[in-house]
Tab-separated table of C-alpha atoms in Angstrom:
chain	number	residue	atom	x	y	z
W	1	UNK	CA	40.126	-10.571	-69.619
W	2	UNK	CA	39.155	-12.530	-66.637
W	3	UNK	CA	35.794	-14.226	-66.177
W	4	UNK	CA	32.895	-14.316	-68.896
W	5	UNK	CA	29.613	-14.583	-67.662
W	6	UNK	CA	26.520	-16.705	-69.449
W	7	UNK	CA	26.524	-14.837	-72.662
W	8	UNK	CA	23.375	-13.881	-75.807
W	9	UNK	CA	23.751	-13.825	-78.596
W	10	UNK	CA	22.853	-9.960	-78.136
W	11	UNK	CA	24.602	-9.053	-75.208
W	12	UNK	CA	28.460	-10.492	-74.567
W	13	UNK	CA	29.623	-9.698	-70.620
W	14	UNK	CA	33.832	-9.810	-69.420
W	15	UNK	CA	34.515	-9.318	-66.153
W	16	UNK	CA	38.087	-7.243	-66.436
W	17	UNK	CA	39.850	-7.558	-62.187
W	18	UNK	CA	37.299	-4.317	-60.633
W	19	UNK	CA	35.676	-3.498	-64.741
W	20	UNK	CA	33.118	-4.463	-65.960
W	21	UNK	CA	32.932	-4.462	-69.973
W	22	UNK	CA	29.770	-4.620	-72.372
W	23	UNK	CA	29.620	-5.689	-75.523
W	24	UNK	CA	26.753	-4.675	-77.705
W	25	UNK	CA	27.165	-7.723	-80.084
W	26	UNK	CA	24.652	-7.411	-83.157
W	27	UNK	CA	27.091	-6.095	-85.675
W	28	UNK	CA	25.227	-7.278	-88.406
W	29	UNK	CA	22.986	-4.287	-87.342
W	30	UNK	CA	24.797	-1.628	-86.687
W	31	UNK	CA	24.886	-2.938	-82.618
W	32	UNK	CA	21.011	-1.152	-83.098
W	33	UNK	CA	19.005	-1.136	-79.541
W	34	UNK	CA	16.926	-4.327	-80.210
W	35	UNK	CA	13.756	-4.306	-77.402
W	36	UNK	CA	14.981	-8.062	-76.050
W	37	UNK	CA	18.959	-5.978	-76.155
W	38	UNK	CA	17.794	-3.351	-74.172
W	39	UNK	CA	16.084	-4.798	-71.264
W	40	UNK	CA	19.250	-6.929	-71.278
W	41	UNK	CA	21.527	-4.120	-70.675
W	42	UNK	CA	19.254	-2.388	-67.763
W	43	UNK	CA	19.142	-6.106	-65.975
W	44	UNK	CA	22.530	-6.326	-66.029
W	45	UNK	CA	23.506	-3.017	-65.683
W	46	UNK	CA	21.929	-2.544	-62.129
W	47	UNK	CA	23.094	-6.044	-61.331
W	48	UNK	CA	27.047	-4.550	-62.236
W	49	UNK	CA	25.803	-1.150	-59.847
W	50	UNK	CA	24.600	-3.864	-56.971
W	51	UNK	CA	27.539	-6.047	-57.251
W	52	UNK	CA	30.770	-5.184	-54.324
W	53	UNK	CA	33.246	-6.563	-56.474
W	54	UNK	CA	32.381	-4.123	-59.966
W	55	UNK	CA	34.326	0.020	-59.741
W	56	UNK	CA	33.924	1.248	-62.483
W	57	UNK	CA	31.577	-0.236	-65.894
W	58	UNK	CA	32.573	-0.172	-70.115
W	59	UNK	CA	30.359	-0.118	-72.449
W	60	UNK	CA	31.356	-0.980	-76.388
W	61	UNK	CA	29.839	-2.542	-79.302
W	62	UNK	CA	31.288	-5.301	-81.927
W	63	UNK	CA	33.224	-5.110	-85.205
W	64	UNK	CA	34.614	-1.615	-86.221
W	65	UNK	CA	31.004	-0.002	-88.249
W	66	UNK	CA	28.970	1.639	-85.602
W	67	UNK	CA	28.938	1.454	-80.956
W	68	UNK	CA	25.757	1.918	-81.421
W	69	UNK	CA	23.151	2.591	-84.246
W	70	UNK	CA	19.432	3.906	-81.579
W	71	UNK	CA	16.472	2.505	-82.564
W	72	UNK	CA	15.842	-0.632	-84.597
W	73	UNK	CA	14.616	0.777	-87.411
W	74	UNK	CA	13.587	-2.378	-89.263
W	75	UNK	CA	11.816	-3.559	-85.956
W	76	UNK	CA	9.828	-1.357	-85.410
W	77	UNK	CA	9.225	-0.845	-89.157
W	78	UNK	CA	7.662	-3.694	-89.263
W	79	UNK	CA	5.429	-3.358	-85.830
W	80	UNK	CA	4.208	-0.150	-87.491
W	81	UNK	CA	2.668	-2.278	-89.975
W	82	UNK	CA	1.515	-4.888	-87.503
W	83	UNK	CA	-0.106	-2.042	-86.055
W	84	UNK	CA	1.204	-2.776	-82.528
W	85	UNK	CA	0.546	0.029	-80.045
W	86	UNK	CA	4.030	3.204	-80.391
W	87	UNK	CA	4.724	3.858	-76.762
W	88	UNK	CA	6.884	6.427	-76.126
W	89	UNK	CA	9.502	6.682	-74.162
W	90	UNK	CA	9.127	8.118	-71.180
W	91	UNK	CA	5.975	6.588	-70.768
W	92	UNK	CA	6.725	2.838	-71.290
W	93	UNK	CA	6.000	-0.901	-68.687
W	94	UNK	CA	10.293	-0.588	-68.563
W	95	UNK	CA	12.966	1.566	-67.826
W	96	UNK	CA	14.877	4.031	-70.296
W	97	UNK	CA	17.804	2.578	-70.661
W	98	UNK	CA	19.756	5.608	-71.482
W	99	UNK	CA	18.035	6.487	-67.976
W	100	UNK	CA	20.107	3.951	-65.874
W	101	UNK	CA	23.100	4.203	-67.600
W	102	UNK	CA	23.048	7.554	-66.511
W	103	UNK	CA	22.286	6.910	-62.984
W	104	UNK	CA	24.468	4.559	-62.113
W	105	UNK	CA	26.000	4.891	-59.118
W	106	UNK	CA	28.838	3.380	-60.611
W	107	UNK	CA	31.304	5.404	-62.800
W	108	UNK	CA	30.498	5.050	-66.811
W	109	UNK	CA	32.354	4.664	-69.489
W	110	UNK	CA	31.899	4.308	-73.456
W	111	UNK	CA	34.931	2.757	-75.237
W	112	UNK	CA	32.970	4.216	-78.615
W	113	UNK	CA	34.689	1.317	-81.358
W	114	UNK	CA	32.501	3.130	-84.472
W	115	UNK	CA	30.387	5.560	-84.863
W	116	UNK	CA	27.226	5.989	-82.617
W	117	UNK	CA	24.367	8.026	-83.926
W	118	UNK	CA	20.052	8.328	-82.889
W	119	UNK	CA	19.876	6.487	-79.506
W	120	UNK	CA	23.307	5.290	-79.497
W	121	UNK	CA	24.444	8.494	-79.485
W	122	UNK	CA	22.026	9.006	-76.259
W	123	UNK	CA	23.733	5.604	-74.555
W	124	UNK	CA	26.872	7.498	-74.988
W	125	UNK	CA	26.174	11.138	-73.492
W	126	UNK	CA	24.431	8.923	-70.875
W	127	UNK	CA	28.298	7.593	-70.040
W	128	UNK	CA	30.219	9.377	-67.603
W	129	UNK	CA	33.585	9.951	-69.543
W	130	UNK	CA	33.629	8.814	-74.026
W	131	UNK	CA	36.682	7.302	-75.588
W	132	UNK	CA	36.799	7.261	-79.770
W	133	UNK	CA	38.725	7.410	-82.515
W	134	UNK	CA	38.743	9.766	-85.693
W	135	UNK	CA	37.316	7.602	-88.117
W	136	UNK	CA	34.522	8.171	-85.973
W	137	UNK	CA	30.910	10.479	-86.517
W	138	UNK	CA	28.663	11.246	-83.755
W	139	UNK	CA	24.436	12.668	-83.660
W	140	UNK	CA	21.362	12.802	-83.511
W	141	UNK	CA	19.140	12.490	-86.473
W	142	UNK	CA	15.657	12.374	-85.192
W	143	UNK	CA	14.144	15.058	-87.033
W	144	UNK	CA	14.578	13.506	-89.730
W	145	UNK	CA	13.134	10.818	-89.220
W	146	UNK	CA	9.887	12.422	-87.704
W	147	UNK	CA	11.311	10.765	-84.182
W	148	UNK	CA	12.177	13.093	-81.030
W	149	UNK	CA	15.527	12.391	-79.432
W	150	UNK	CA	14.102	12.908	-75.710
W	151	UNK	CA	17.068	11.482	-73.774
W	152	UNK	CA	19.601	13.509	-75.518
W	153	UNK	CA	17.606	16.921	-75.868
W	154	UNK	CA	17.608	16.643	-72.163
W	155	UNK	CA	21.143	16.622	-71.567
W	156	UNK	CA	23.362	17.737	-74.771
W	157	UNK	CA	22.706	21.334	-73.686
W	158	UNK	CA	23.975	20.140	-69.813
W	159	UNK	CA	26.910	18.762	-71.906
W	160	UNK	CA	28.253	21.543	-74.156
W	161	UNK	CA	25.189	24.433	-73.637
W	162	UNK	CA	22.232	25.290	-76.048
W	163	UNK	CA	23.259	27.008	-78.469
W	164	UNK	CA	25.677	23.607	-79.896
W	165	UNK	CA	23.101	21.144	-78.742
W	166	UNK	CA	20.480	23.390	-81.008
W	167	UNK	CA	21.955	22.883	-83.317
W	168	UNK	CA	22.974	19.592	-83.812
W	169	UNK	CA	19.630	18.734	-82.391
W	170	UNK	CA	17.357	20.743	-85.091
W	171	UNK	CA	20.235	20.146	-87.725
W	172	UNK	CA	19.659	16.066	-87.037
W	173	UNK	CA	23.690	16.483	-88.899
W	174	UNK	CA	26.701	14.476	-87.621
W	175	UNK	CA	29.542	15.515	-86.543
W	176	UNK	CA	33.162	14.250	-86.416
W	177	UNK	CA	34.806	13.079	-83.703
W	178	UNK	CA	37.736	16.167	-84.101
W	179	UNK	CA	34.344	18.210	-83.418
W	180	UNK	CA	32.858	16.318	-80.809
W	181	UNK	CA	36.396	16.249	-78.128
W	182	UNK	CA	36.251	20.359	-79.327
W	183	UNK	CA	33.042	20.178	-77.742
W	184	UNK	CA	33.546	18.613	-74.642
W	185	UNK	CA	31.880	15.407	-75.751
W	186	UNK	CA	34.834	13.507	-76.230
W	187	UNK	CA	37.827	12.528	-73.654
W	188	UNK	CA	39.503	10.778	-75.302
W	189	UNK	CA	40.467	10.438	-79.772
W	190	UNK	CA	42.936	6.771	-79.604
W	191	UNK	CA	43.716	4.844	-82.462
W	192	UNK	CA	40.632	3.316	-83.617
W	193	UNK	CA	42.371	0.090	-82.532
W	194	UNK	CA	43.266	1.054	-79.243
W	195	UNK	CA	39.940	2.229	-77.935
W	196	UNK	CA	38.823	-0.282	-76.052
W	197	UNK	CA	42.566	-0.844	-74.958
W	198	UNK	CA	42.112	2.987	-74.117
W	199	UNK	CA	38.807	2.172	-72.332
W	200	UNK	CA	39.798	-0.737	-69.959
W	201	UNK	CA	43.469	1.126	-68.870
W	202	UNK	CA	41.040	4.489	-67.759
W	203	UNK	CA	38.412	2.489	-65.526
W	204	UNK	CA	40.958	0.979	-64.662
W	205	UNK	CA	42.844	3.968	-63.119
W	206	UNK	CA	39.801	5.109	-61.834
W	207	UNK	CA	38.990	1.183	-60.070
W	208	UNK	CA	42.649	2.488	-57.781
W	209	UNK	CA	41.133	4.368	-56.072
W	210	UNK	CA	38.206	4.642	-53.064
W	211	UNK	CA	35.498	3.022	-54.139
W	212	UNK	CA	33.531	5.376	-51.819
W	213	UNK	CA	35.077	7.656	-52.422
W	214	UNK	CA	35.288	7.457	-56.306
W	215	UNK	CA	30.680	6.824	-55.954
W	216	UNK	CA	30.365	10.189	-53.520
W	217	UNK	CA	32.229	12.331	-56.811
W	218	UNK	CA	30.417	11.160	-58.863
W	219	UNK	CA	27.055	11.533	-57.256
W	220	UNK	CA	28.140	15.195	-55.686
W	221	UNK	CA	29.020	16.897	-58.903
W	222	UNK	CA	25.984	15.675	-61.077
W	223	UNK	CA	23.744	16.237	-59.000
W	224	UNK	CA	24.591	19.924	-57.645
W	225	UNK	CA	24.747	20.687	-61.264
W	226	UNK	CA	21.150	21.551	-60.482
W	227	UNK	CA	21.251	23.201	-57.564
W	228	UNK	CA	22.570	26.459	-56.087
W	229	UNK	CA	26.414	26.350	-54.729
W	230	UNK	CA	25.738	27.071	-50.964
W	231	UNK	CA	22.863	23.880	-51.791
W	232	UNK	CA	24.887	21.676	-53.411
W	233	UNK	CA	28.204	22.081	-50.934
W	234	UNK	CA	25.755	19.797	-48.047
W	235	UNK	CA	24.813	16.848	-50.255
W	236	UNK	CA	25.360	14.307	-48.305
W	237	UNK	CA	24.307	11.094	-51.364
W	238	UNK	CA	25.686	8.026	-50.347
W	239	UNK	CA	28.313	7.173	-47.935
W	240	UNK	CA	29.980	9.127	-46.722
W	241	UNK	CA	33.709	9.487	-47.279
W	242	UNK	CA	34.932	11.417	-44.778
W	243	UNK	CA	33.200	8.986	-41.704
W	244	UNK	CA	34.899	5.827	-43.380
W	245	UNK	CA	37.487	3.219	-42.737
W	246	UNK	CA	39.253	3.483	-46.164
W	247	UNK	CA	39.820	7.308	-45.598
W	248	UNK	CA	41.209	6.003	-42.638
W	249	UNK	CA	43.468	3.445	-44.674
W	250	UNK	CA	44.225	6.038	-47.540
W	251	UNK	CA	45.387	8.584	-45.457
W	252	UNK	CA	47.973	5.607	-43.891
W	253	UNK	CA	49.274	4.173	-47.537
W	254	UNK	CA	49.709	7.726	-48.502
W	255	UNK	CA	52.442	8.276	-45.614
W	256	UNK	CA	53.601	4.315	-44.826
W	257	UNK	CA	54.350	4.765	-49.639
W	258	UNK	CA	51.988	1.510	-50.264
W	259	UNK	CA	49.230	0.721	-52.549
W	260	UNK	CA	45.683	1.532	-50.097
W	261	UNK	CA	43.714	-1.530	-49.918
W	262	UNK	CA	40.199	-0.590	-49.880
W	263	UNK	CA	37.219	-2.304	-48.190
W	264	UNK	CA	34.125	-0.151	-48.905
W	265	UNK	CA	33.759	1.048	-45.536
């Protein structure tokens, strides 16, 4: 890691060349998402999406116990006991952190250092790619505690199909990392000690490519899911790589057998 940003107790931010790494840092609470951590993460993610020096984002957790256990249930219970009004996920003044991750223009990778359940699993599936290890488990146990799995209920069927998603959502049972890989939820299953290293390596592989092209293919692929083929083919989100200086540079570099120097224009 080459650059460390101002740190907080709950979120550690590090740059590794064009890769920005966010580490949830509440291991004593299994990296559960407190309200303050969610706000810090939202702000930092929006900043990264606007930063031309960042091409890929990696999100991970501290310690071996969990990537993220979702909402901090102890805090939620205390608020309930104190009579604090509970607002539903899409009826709050702050943005939904999962939606912020999902809508990022730049690629996002979840380095799942441990299990990801409830909101932690929703955070993981909001990312574009996921790397984990065999001991981790995943699931949405919200039906077991009277919650709603709002984001997961929408996104999971799009990722693995309605039948498999409904089984996970309705039962609230966890699945193994191997099963998650079979379902297409995971990109790589590696030794536990290699999860972050492999995720960052994958991020660097992506970051070497033309930034305009990377943002373009992500936008077209994700937005096209809800469109007809004809409409999807005619999308024109963001800067057009076909009309960019980087297209000319990429072709020239390939013919000259050298590494391209991307100008992001």
